[in-house]
PDB file of C-alpha atoms in Angstrom:
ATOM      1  CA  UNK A   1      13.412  32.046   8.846  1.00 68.00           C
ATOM      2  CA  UNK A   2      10.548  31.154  11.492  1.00 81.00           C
ATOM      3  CA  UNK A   3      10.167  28.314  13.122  1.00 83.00           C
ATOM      4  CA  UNK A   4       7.226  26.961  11.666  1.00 84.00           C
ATOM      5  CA  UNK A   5       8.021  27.811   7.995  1.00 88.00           C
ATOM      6  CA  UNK A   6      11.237  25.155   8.637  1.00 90.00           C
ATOM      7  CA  UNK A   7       9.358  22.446   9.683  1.00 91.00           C
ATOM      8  CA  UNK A   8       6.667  22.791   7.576  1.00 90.00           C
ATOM      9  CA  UNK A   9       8.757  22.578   4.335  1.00 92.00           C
ATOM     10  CA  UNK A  10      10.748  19.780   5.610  1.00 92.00           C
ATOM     11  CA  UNK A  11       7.078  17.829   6.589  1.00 91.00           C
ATOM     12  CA  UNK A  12       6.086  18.802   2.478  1.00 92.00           C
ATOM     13  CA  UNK A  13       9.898  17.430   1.173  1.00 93.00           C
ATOM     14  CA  UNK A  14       9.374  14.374   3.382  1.00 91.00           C
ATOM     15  CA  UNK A  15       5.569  13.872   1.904  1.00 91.00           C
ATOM     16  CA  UNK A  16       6.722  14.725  -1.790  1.00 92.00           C
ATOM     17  CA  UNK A  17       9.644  12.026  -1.554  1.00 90.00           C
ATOM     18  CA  UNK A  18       7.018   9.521  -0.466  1.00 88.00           C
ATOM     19  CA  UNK A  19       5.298  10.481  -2.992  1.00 90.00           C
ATOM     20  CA  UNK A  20       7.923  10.188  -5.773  1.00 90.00           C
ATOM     21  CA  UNK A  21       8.761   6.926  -4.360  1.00 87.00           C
ATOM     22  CA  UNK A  22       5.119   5.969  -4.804  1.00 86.00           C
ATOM     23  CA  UNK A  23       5.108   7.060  -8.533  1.00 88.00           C
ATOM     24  CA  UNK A  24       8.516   4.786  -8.716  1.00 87.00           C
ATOM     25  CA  UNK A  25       6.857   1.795  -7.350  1.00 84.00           C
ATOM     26  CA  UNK A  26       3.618   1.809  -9.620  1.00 85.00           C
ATOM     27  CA  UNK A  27       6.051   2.363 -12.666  1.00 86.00           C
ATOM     28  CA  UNK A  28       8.004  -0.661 -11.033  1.00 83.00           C
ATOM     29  CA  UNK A  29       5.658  -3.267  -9.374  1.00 81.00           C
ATOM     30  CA  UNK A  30       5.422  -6.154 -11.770  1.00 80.00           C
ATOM     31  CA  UNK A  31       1.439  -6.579 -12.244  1.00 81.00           C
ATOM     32  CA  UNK A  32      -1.771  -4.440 -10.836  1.00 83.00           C
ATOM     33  CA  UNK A  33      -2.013  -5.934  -7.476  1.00 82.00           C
ATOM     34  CA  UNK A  34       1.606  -5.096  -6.517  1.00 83.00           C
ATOM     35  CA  UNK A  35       1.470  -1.737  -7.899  1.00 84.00           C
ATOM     36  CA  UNK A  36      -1.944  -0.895  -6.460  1.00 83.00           C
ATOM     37  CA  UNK A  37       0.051  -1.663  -3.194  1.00 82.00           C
ATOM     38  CA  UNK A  38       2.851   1.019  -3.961  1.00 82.00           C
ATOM     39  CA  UNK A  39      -0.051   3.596  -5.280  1.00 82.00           C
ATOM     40  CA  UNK A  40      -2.076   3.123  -1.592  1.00 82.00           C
ATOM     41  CA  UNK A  41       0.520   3.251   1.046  1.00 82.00           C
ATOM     42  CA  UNK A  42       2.549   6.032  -0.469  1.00 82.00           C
ATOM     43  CA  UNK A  43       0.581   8.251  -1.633  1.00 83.00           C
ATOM     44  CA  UNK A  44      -1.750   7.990   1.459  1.00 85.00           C
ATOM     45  CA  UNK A  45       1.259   9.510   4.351  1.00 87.00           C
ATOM     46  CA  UNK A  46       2.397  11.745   1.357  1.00 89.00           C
ATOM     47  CA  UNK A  47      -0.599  13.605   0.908  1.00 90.00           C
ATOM     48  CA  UNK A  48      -0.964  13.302   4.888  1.00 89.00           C
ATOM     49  CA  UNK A  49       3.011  14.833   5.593  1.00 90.00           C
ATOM     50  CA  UNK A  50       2.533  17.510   2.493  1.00 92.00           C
ATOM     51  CA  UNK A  51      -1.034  18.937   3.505  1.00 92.00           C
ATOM     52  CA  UNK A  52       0.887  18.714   7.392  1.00 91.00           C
ATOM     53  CA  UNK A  53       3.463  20.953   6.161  1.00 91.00           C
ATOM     54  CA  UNK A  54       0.909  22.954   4.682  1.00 91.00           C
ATOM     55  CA  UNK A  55      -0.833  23.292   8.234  1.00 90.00           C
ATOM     56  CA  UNK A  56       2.053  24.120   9.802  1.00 89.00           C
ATOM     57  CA  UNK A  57       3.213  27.003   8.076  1.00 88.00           C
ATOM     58  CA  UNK A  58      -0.050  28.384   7.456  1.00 86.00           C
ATOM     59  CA  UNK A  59      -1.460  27.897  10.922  1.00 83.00           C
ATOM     60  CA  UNK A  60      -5.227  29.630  10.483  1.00 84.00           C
ATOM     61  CA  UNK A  61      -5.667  26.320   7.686  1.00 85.00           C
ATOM     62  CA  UNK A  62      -5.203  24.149  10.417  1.00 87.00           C
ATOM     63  CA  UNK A  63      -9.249  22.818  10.133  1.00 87.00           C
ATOM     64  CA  UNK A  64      -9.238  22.441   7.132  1.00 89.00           C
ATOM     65  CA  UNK A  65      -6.124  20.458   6.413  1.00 90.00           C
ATOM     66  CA  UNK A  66      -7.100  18.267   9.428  1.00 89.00           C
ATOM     67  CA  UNK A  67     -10.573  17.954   7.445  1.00 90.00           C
ATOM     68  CA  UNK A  68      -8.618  16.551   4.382  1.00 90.00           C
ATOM     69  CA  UNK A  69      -6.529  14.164   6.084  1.00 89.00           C
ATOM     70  CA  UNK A  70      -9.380  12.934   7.532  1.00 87.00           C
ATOM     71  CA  UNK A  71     -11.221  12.422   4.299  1.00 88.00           C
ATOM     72  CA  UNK A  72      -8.370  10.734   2.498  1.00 88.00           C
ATOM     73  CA  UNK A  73      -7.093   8.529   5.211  1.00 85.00           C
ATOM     74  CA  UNK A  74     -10.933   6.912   4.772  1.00 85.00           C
ATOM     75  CA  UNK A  75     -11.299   7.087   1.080  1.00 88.00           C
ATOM     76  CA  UNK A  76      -7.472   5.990   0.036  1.00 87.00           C
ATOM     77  CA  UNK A  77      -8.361   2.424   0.989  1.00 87.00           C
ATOM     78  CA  UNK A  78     -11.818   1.878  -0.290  1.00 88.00           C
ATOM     79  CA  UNK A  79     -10.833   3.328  -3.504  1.00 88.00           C
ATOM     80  CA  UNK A  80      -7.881   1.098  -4.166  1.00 87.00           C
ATOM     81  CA  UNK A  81     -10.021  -2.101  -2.394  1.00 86.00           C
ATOM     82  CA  UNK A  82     -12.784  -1.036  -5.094  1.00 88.00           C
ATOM     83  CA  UNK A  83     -10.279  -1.500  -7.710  1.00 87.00           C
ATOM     84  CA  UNK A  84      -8.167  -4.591  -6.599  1.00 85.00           C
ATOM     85  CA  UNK A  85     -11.752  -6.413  -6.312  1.00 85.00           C
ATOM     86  CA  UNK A  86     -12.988  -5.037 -10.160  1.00 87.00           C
ATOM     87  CA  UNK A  87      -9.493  -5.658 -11.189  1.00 85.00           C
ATOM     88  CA  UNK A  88      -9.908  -9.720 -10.151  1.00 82.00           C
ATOM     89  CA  UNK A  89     -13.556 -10.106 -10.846  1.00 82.00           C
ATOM     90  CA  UNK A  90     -12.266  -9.232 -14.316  1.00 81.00           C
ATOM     91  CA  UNK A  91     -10.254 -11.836 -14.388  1.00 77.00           C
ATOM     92  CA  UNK A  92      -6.650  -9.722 -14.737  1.00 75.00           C
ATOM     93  CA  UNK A  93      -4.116 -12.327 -13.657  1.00 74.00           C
ATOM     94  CA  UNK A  94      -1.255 -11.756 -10.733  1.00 74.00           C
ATOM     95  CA  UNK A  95       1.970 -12.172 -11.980  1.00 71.00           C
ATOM     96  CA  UNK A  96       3.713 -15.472 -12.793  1.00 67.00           C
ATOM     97  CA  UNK A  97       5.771 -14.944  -9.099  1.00 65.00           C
ATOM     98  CA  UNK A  98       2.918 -15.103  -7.508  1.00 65.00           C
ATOM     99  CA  UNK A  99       2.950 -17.868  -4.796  1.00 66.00           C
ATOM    100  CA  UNK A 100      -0.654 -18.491  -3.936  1.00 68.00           C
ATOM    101  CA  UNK A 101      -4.091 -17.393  -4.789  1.00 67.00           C
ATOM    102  CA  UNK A 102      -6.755 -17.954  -2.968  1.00 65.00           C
ATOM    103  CA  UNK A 103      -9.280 -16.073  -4.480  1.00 63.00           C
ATOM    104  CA  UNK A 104      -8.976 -17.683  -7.418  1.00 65.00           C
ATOM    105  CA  UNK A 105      -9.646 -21.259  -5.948  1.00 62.00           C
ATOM    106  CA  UNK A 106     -12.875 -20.029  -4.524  1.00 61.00           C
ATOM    107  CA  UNK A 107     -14.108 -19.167  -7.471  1.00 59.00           C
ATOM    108  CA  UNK A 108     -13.418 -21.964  -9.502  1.00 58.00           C
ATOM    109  CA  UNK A 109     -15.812 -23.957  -7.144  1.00 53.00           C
ATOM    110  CA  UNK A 110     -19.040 -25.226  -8.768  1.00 48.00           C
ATOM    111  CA  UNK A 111     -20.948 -23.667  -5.750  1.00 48.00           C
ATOM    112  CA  UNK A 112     -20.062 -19.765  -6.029  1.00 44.00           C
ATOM    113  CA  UNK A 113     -22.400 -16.794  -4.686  1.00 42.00           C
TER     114      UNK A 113
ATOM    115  CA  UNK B   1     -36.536   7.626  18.500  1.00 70.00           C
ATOM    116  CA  UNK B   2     -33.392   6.010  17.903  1.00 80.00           C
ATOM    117  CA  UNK B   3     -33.599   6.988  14.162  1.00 82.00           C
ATOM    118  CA  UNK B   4     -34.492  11.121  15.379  1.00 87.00           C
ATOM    119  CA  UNK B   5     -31.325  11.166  17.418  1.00 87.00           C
ATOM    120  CA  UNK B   6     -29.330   9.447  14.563  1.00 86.00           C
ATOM    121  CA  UNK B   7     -30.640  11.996  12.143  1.00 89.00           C
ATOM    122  CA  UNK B   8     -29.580  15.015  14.447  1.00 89.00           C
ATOM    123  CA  UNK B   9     -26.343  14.129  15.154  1.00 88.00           C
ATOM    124  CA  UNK B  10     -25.276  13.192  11.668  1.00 89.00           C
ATOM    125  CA  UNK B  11     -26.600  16.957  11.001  1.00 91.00           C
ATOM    126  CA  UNK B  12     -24.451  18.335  14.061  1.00 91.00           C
ATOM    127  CA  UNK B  13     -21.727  16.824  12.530  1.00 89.00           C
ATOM    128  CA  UNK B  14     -21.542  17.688   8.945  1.00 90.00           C
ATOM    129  CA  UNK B  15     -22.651  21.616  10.504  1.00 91.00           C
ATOM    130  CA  UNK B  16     -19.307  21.764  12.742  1.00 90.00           C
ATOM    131  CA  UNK B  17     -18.010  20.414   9.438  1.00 89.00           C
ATOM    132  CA  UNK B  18     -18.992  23.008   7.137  1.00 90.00           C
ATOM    133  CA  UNK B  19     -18.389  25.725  10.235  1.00 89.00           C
ATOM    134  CA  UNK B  20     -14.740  24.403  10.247  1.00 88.00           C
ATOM    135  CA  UNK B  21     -14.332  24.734   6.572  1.00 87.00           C
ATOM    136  CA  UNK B  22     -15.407  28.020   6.335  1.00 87.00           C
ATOM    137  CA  UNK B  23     -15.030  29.190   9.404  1.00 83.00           C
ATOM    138  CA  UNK B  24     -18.158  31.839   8.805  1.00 81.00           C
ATOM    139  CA  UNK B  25     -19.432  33.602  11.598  1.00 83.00           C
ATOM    140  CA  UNK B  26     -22.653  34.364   9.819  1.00 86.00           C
ATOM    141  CA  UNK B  27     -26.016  33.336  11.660  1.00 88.00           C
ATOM    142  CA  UNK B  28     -27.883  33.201   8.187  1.00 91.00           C
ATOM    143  CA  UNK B  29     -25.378  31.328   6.235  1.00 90.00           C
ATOM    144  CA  UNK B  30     -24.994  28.620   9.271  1.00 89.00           C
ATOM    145  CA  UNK B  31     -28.768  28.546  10.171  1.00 91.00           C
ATOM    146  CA  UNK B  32     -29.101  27.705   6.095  1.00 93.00           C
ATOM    147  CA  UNK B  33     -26.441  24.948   6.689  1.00 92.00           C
ATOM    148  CA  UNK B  34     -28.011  23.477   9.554  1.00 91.00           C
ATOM    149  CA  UNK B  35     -31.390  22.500   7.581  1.00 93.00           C
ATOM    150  CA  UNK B  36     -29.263  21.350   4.597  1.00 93.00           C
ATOM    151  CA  UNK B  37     -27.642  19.168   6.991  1.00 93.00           C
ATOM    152  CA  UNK B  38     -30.511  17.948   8.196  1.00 92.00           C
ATOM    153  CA  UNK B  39     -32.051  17.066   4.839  1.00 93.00           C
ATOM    154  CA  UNK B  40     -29.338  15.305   3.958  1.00 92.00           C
ATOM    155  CA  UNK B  41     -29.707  13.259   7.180  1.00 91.00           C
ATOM    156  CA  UNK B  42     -33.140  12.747   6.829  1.00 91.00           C
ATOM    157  CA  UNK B  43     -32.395  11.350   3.091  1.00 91.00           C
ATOM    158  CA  UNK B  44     -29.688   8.876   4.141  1.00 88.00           C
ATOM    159  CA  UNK B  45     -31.579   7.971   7.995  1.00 84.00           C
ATOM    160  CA  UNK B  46     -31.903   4.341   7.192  1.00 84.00           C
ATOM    161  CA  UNK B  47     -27.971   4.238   6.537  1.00 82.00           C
ATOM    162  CA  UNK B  48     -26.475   6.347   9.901  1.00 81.00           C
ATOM    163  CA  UNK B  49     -24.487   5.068  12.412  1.00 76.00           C
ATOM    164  CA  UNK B  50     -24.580   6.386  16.271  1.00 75.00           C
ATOM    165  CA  UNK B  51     -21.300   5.953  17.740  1.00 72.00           C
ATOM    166  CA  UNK B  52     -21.197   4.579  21.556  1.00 73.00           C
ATOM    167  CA  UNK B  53     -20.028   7.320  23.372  1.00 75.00           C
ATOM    168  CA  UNK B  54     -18.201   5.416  26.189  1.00 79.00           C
ATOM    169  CA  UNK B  55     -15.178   6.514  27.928  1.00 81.00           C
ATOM    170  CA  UNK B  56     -13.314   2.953  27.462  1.00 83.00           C
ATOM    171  CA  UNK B  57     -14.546   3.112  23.703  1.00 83.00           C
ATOM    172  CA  UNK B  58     -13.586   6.605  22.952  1.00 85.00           C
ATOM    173  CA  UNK B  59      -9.920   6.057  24.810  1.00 85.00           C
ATOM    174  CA  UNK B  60      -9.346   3.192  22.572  1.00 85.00           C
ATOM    175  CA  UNK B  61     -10.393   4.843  19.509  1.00 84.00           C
ATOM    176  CA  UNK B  62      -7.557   7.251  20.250  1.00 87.00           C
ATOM    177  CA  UNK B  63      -4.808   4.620  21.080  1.00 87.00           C
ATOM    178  CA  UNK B  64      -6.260   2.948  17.725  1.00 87.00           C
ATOM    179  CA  UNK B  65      -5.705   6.087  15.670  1.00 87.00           C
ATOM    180  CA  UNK B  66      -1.679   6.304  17.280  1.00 89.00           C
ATOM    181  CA  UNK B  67      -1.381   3.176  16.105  1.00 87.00           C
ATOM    182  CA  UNK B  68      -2.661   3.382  12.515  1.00 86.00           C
ATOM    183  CA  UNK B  69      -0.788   5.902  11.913  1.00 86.00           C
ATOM    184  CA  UNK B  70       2.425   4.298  13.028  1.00 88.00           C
ATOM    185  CA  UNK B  71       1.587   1.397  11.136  1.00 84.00           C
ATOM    186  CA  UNK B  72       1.111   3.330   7.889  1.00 85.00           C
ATOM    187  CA  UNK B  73       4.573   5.058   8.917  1.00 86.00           C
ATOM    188  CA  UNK B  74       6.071   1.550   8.808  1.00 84.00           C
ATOM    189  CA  UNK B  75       4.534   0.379   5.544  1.00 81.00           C
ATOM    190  CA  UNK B  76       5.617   3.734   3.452  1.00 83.00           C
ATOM    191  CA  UNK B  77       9.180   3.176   4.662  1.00 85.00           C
ATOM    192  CA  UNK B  78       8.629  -1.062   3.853  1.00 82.00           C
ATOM    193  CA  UNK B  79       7.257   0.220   0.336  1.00 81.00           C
ATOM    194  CA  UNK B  80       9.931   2.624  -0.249  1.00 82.00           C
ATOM    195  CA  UNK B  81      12.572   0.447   0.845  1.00 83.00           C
ATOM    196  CA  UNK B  82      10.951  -2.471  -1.457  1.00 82.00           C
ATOM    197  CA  UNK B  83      11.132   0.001  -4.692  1.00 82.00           C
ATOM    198  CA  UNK B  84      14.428   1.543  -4.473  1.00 83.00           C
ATOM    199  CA  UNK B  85      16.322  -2.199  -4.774  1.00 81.00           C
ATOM    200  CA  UNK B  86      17.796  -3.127  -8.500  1.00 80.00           C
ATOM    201  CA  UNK B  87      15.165  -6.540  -8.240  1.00 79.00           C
ATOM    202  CA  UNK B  88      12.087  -6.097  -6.658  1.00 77.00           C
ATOM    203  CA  UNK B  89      12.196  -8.437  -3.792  1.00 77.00           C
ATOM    204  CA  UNK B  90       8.542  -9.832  -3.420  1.00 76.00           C
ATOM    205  CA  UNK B  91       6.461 -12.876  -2.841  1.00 78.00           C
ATOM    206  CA  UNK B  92       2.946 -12.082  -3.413  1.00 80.00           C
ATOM    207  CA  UNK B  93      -0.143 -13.798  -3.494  1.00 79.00           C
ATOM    208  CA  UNK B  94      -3.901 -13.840  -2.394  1.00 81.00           C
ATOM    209  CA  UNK B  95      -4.179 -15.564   1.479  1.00 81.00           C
ATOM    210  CA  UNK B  96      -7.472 -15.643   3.418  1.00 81.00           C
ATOM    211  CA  UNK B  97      -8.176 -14.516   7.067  1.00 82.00           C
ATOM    212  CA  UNK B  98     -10.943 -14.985   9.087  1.00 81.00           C
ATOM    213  CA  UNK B  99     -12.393 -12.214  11.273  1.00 81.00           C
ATOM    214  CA  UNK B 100     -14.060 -12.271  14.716  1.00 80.00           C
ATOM    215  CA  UNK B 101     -16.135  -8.923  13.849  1.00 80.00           C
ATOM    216  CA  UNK B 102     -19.630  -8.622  13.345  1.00 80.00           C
ATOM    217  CA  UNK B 103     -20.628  -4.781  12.767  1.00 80.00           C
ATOM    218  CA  UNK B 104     -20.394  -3.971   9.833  1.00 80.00           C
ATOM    219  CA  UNK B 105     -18.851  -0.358  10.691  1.00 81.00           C
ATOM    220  CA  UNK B 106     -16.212  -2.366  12.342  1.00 82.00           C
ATOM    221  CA  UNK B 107     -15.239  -4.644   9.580  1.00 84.00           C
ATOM    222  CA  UNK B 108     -15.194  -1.411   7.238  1.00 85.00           C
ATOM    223  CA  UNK B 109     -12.154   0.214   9.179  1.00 85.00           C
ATOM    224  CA  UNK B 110     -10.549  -3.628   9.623  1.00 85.00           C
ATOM    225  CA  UNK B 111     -10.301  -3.424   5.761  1.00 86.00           C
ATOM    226  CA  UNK B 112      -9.197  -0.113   5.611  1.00 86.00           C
ATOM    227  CA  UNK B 113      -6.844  -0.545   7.905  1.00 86.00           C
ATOM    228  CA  UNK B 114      -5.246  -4.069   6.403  1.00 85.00           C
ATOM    229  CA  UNK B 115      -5.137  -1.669   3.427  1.00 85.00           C
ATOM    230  CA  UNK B 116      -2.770   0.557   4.858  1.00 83.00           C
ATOM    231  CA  UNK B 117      -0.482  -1.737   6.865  1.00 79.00           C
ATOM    232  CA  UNK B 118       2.533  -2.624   5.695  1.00 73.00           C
ATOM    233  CA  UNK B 119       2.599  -5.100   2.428  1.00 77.00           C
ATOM    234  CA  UNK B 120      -1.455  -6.244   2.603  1.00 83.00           C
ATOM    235  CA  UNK B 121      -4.199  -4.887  -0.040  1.00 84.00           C
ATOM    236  CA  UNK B 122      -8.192  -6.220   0.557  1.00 84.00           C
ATOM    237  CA  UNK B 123      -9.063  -7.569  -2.149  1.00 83.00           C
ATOM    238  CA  UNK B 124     -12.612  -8.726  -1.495  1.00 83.00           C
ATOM    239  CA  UNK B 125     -14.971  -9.998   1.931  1.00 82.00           C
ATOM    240  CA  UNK B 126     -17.284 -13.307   2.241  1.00 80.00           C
ATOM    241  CA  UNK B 127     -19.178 -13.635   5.197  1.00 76.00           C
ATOM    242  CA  UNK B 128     -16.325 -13.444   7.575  1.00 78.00           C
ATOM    243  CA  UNK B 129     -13.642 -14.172   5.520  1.00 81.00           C
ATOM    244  CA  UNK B 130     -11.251 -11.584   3.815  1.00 82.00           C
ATOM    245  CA  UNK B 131      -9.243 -12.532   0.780  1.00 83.00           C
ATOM    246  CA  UNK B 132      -5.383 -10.350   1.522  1.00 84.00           C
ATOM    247  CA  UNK B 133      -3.675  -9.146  -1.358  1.00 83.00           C
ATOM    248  CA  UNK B 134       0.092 -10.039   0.392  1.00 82.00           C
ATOM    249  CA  UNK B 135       3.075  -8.561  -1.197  1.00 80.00           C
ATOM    250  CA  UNK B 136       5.316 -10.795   0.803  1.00 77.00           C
ATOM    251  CA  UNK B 137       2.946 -14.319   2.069  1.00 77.00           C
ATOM    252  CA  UNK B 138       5.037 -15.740   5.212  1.00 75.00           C
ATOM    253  CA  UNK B 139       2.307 -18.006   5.898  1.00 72.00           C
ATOM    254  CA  UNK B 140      -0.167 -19.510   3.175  1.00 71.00           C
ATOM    255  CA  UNK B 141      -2.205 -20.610   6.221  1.00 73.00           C
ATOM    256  CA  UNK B 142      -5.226 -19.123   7.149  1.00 70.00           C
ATOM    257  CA  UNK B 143      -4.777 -19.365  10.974  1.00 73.00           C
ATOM    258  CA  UNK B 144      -0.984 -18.379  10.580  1.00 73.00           C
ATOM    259  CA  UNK B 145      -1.918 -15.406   8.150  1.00 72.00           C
ATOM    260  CA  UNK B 146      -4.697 -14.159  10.724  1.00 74.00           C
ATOM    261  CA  UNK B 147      -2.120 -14.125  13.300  1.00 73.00           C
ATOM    262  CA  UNK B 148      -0.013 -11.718  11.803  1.00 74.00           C
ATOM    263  CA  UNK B 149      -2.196  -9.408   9.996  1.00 74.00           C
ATOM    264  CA  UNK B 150      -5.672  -8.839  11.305  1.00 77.00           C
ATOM    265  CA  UNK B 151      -5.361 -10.113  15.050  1.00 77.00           C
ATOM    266  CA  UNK B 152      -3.358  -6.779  16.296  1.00 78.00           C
ATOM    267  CA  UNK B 153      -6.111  -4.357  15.065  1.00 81.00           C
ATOM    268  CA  UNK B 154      -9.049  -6.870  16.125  1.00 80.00           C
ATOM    269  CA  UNK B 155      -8.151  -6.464  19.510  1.00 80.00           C
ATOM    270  CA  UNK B 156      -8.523  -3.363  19.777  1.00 81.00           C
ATOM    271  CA  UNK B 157     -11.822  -2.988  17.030  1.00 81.00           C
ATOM    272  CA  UNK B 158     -13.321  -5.671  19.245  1.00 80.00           C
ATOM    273  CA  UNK B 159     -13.341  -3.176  22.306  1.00 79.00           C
ATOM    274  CA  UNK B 160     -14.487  -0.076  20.432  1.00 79.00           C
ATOM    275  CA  UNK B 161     -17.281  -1.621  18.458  1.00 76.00           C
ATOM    276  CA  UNK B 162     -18.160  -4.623  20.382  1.00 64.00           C
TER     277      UNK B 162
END
């Protein structure tokens, strides 16, 4: 086995357990904020480490994969910031373990923009 | 003037894109890209951004970029740690920060990047003030909670985009 074929599956196994620990967490996370949290984070270095792996053993994709990492290391974020935000403006509540909420208090002011 | 140079190098750009894509030799297909490019430029001009090509600026968008990723290193293994435990141990709630940044390029990657670090989620921006998603709040004070989330990327965002 080359080289490159061996550390390219073991970047893809790394990514896809991220992954499958990212899948856990949204089943898992007790309201939308929390599993939001676990969807973001773990699917963003998943997709980075499997596309990697990708990259490495096929080395002439190299461009592109770097292309895709790019473009999901920017959109990950505003996506799940775009959804947090409709998700509150809706008025979907955090769960009861929540400590604080900030948000919320602004809001309830007479004076909101 | 400013706008012309704005225009051509947001066409430069998404060219060497589409060249590394495809990776097509062809002087027809890339001469056809180049004026797409530039239409698409000339659609969006009021909207581009130049970036300040400055040694100092460029040198600490590269540290920044080390240290991103580390930091999204830290918060998969933080997440995955959190969601293989029998109870779920979190403390979450909704804490403001404040932030010292004016551009609004450079508030756009603050965000992005609180959204990635380990155990924060933006939920939404005032003015200067950013209400955190925190899936474990140490400090429900805004001074205390700027401290430890926003103030060791500002540092550095202050630097690159002044």
């Amino acid at each position: 086995m080359q080289w490159n074929t061996l550390l390219g599956s073991i970047l893809t196994l790394t990514g896809s357990i991220f992954l499958f620990l990212g899948a856990l967490g949204v089943y898992r996370m007790p309201d939308l904020y929390n599993r939001m949290q676990a969807g973001t984070k773990a699917t963003t270095l998943g997709t980075m480490l499997t596309l990697m792996g990708i990259g490495v053993c096929h080395t002439e994709w190299i461009g592109q994969i770097l292309i895709l990492i790019i473009f999901i290391a920017i959109t990950n974020p505003i996506s799940s910031h775009a959804l947090a935000r409709a998700a509150h403006f809706k008025g979907i509540p955090l769960t009861e373990k929540s400590v604080i909420d900030k948000l919320k208090d602004e809001k309830s002011k007479p004076e909101v923009k | 003037m400013d706008k012309i140079v704005k225009v051509i190098f947001s066409s430069i750009v998404l060219t060497l894109f589409y060249f590394v894509w495809t990776r097509t030799t062809n002087v027809n297909n890339l001469l056809v890209t180049g004026a797409l490019a530039l239409t698409v430029s000339l659609i969006y001009r009021d909207y581009l951004v130049m970036p300040i090509l400055h040694p100092k600026r460029i040198g600490y968008s590269l540290f920044y970029i080390v240290i991103l990723f580390i930091e999204i290193v830290k918060s998969n293994i933080d997440v995955a740690l959190r969601v293989i435990r029998p109870v779920i141990p979190i403390n979450p709630g909704i804490v403001t920060v404040k932030t010292k940044l004016k551009s609004p390029m450079g508030r756009l990657i603050l965000t992005n990047s609180i959204t990635l670090t380990p155990g924060t989620l933006t939920v939404d921006m005032v003015d200067d003030t950013l209400y955190i998603h925190w899936i474990d709040v140490k400090d429900k004070e805004e001074t205390g909670a700027t401290e430890k989330i926003v103030s060791n990327f500002e540092k550095y965002l202050e630097v690159i985009f002044g």
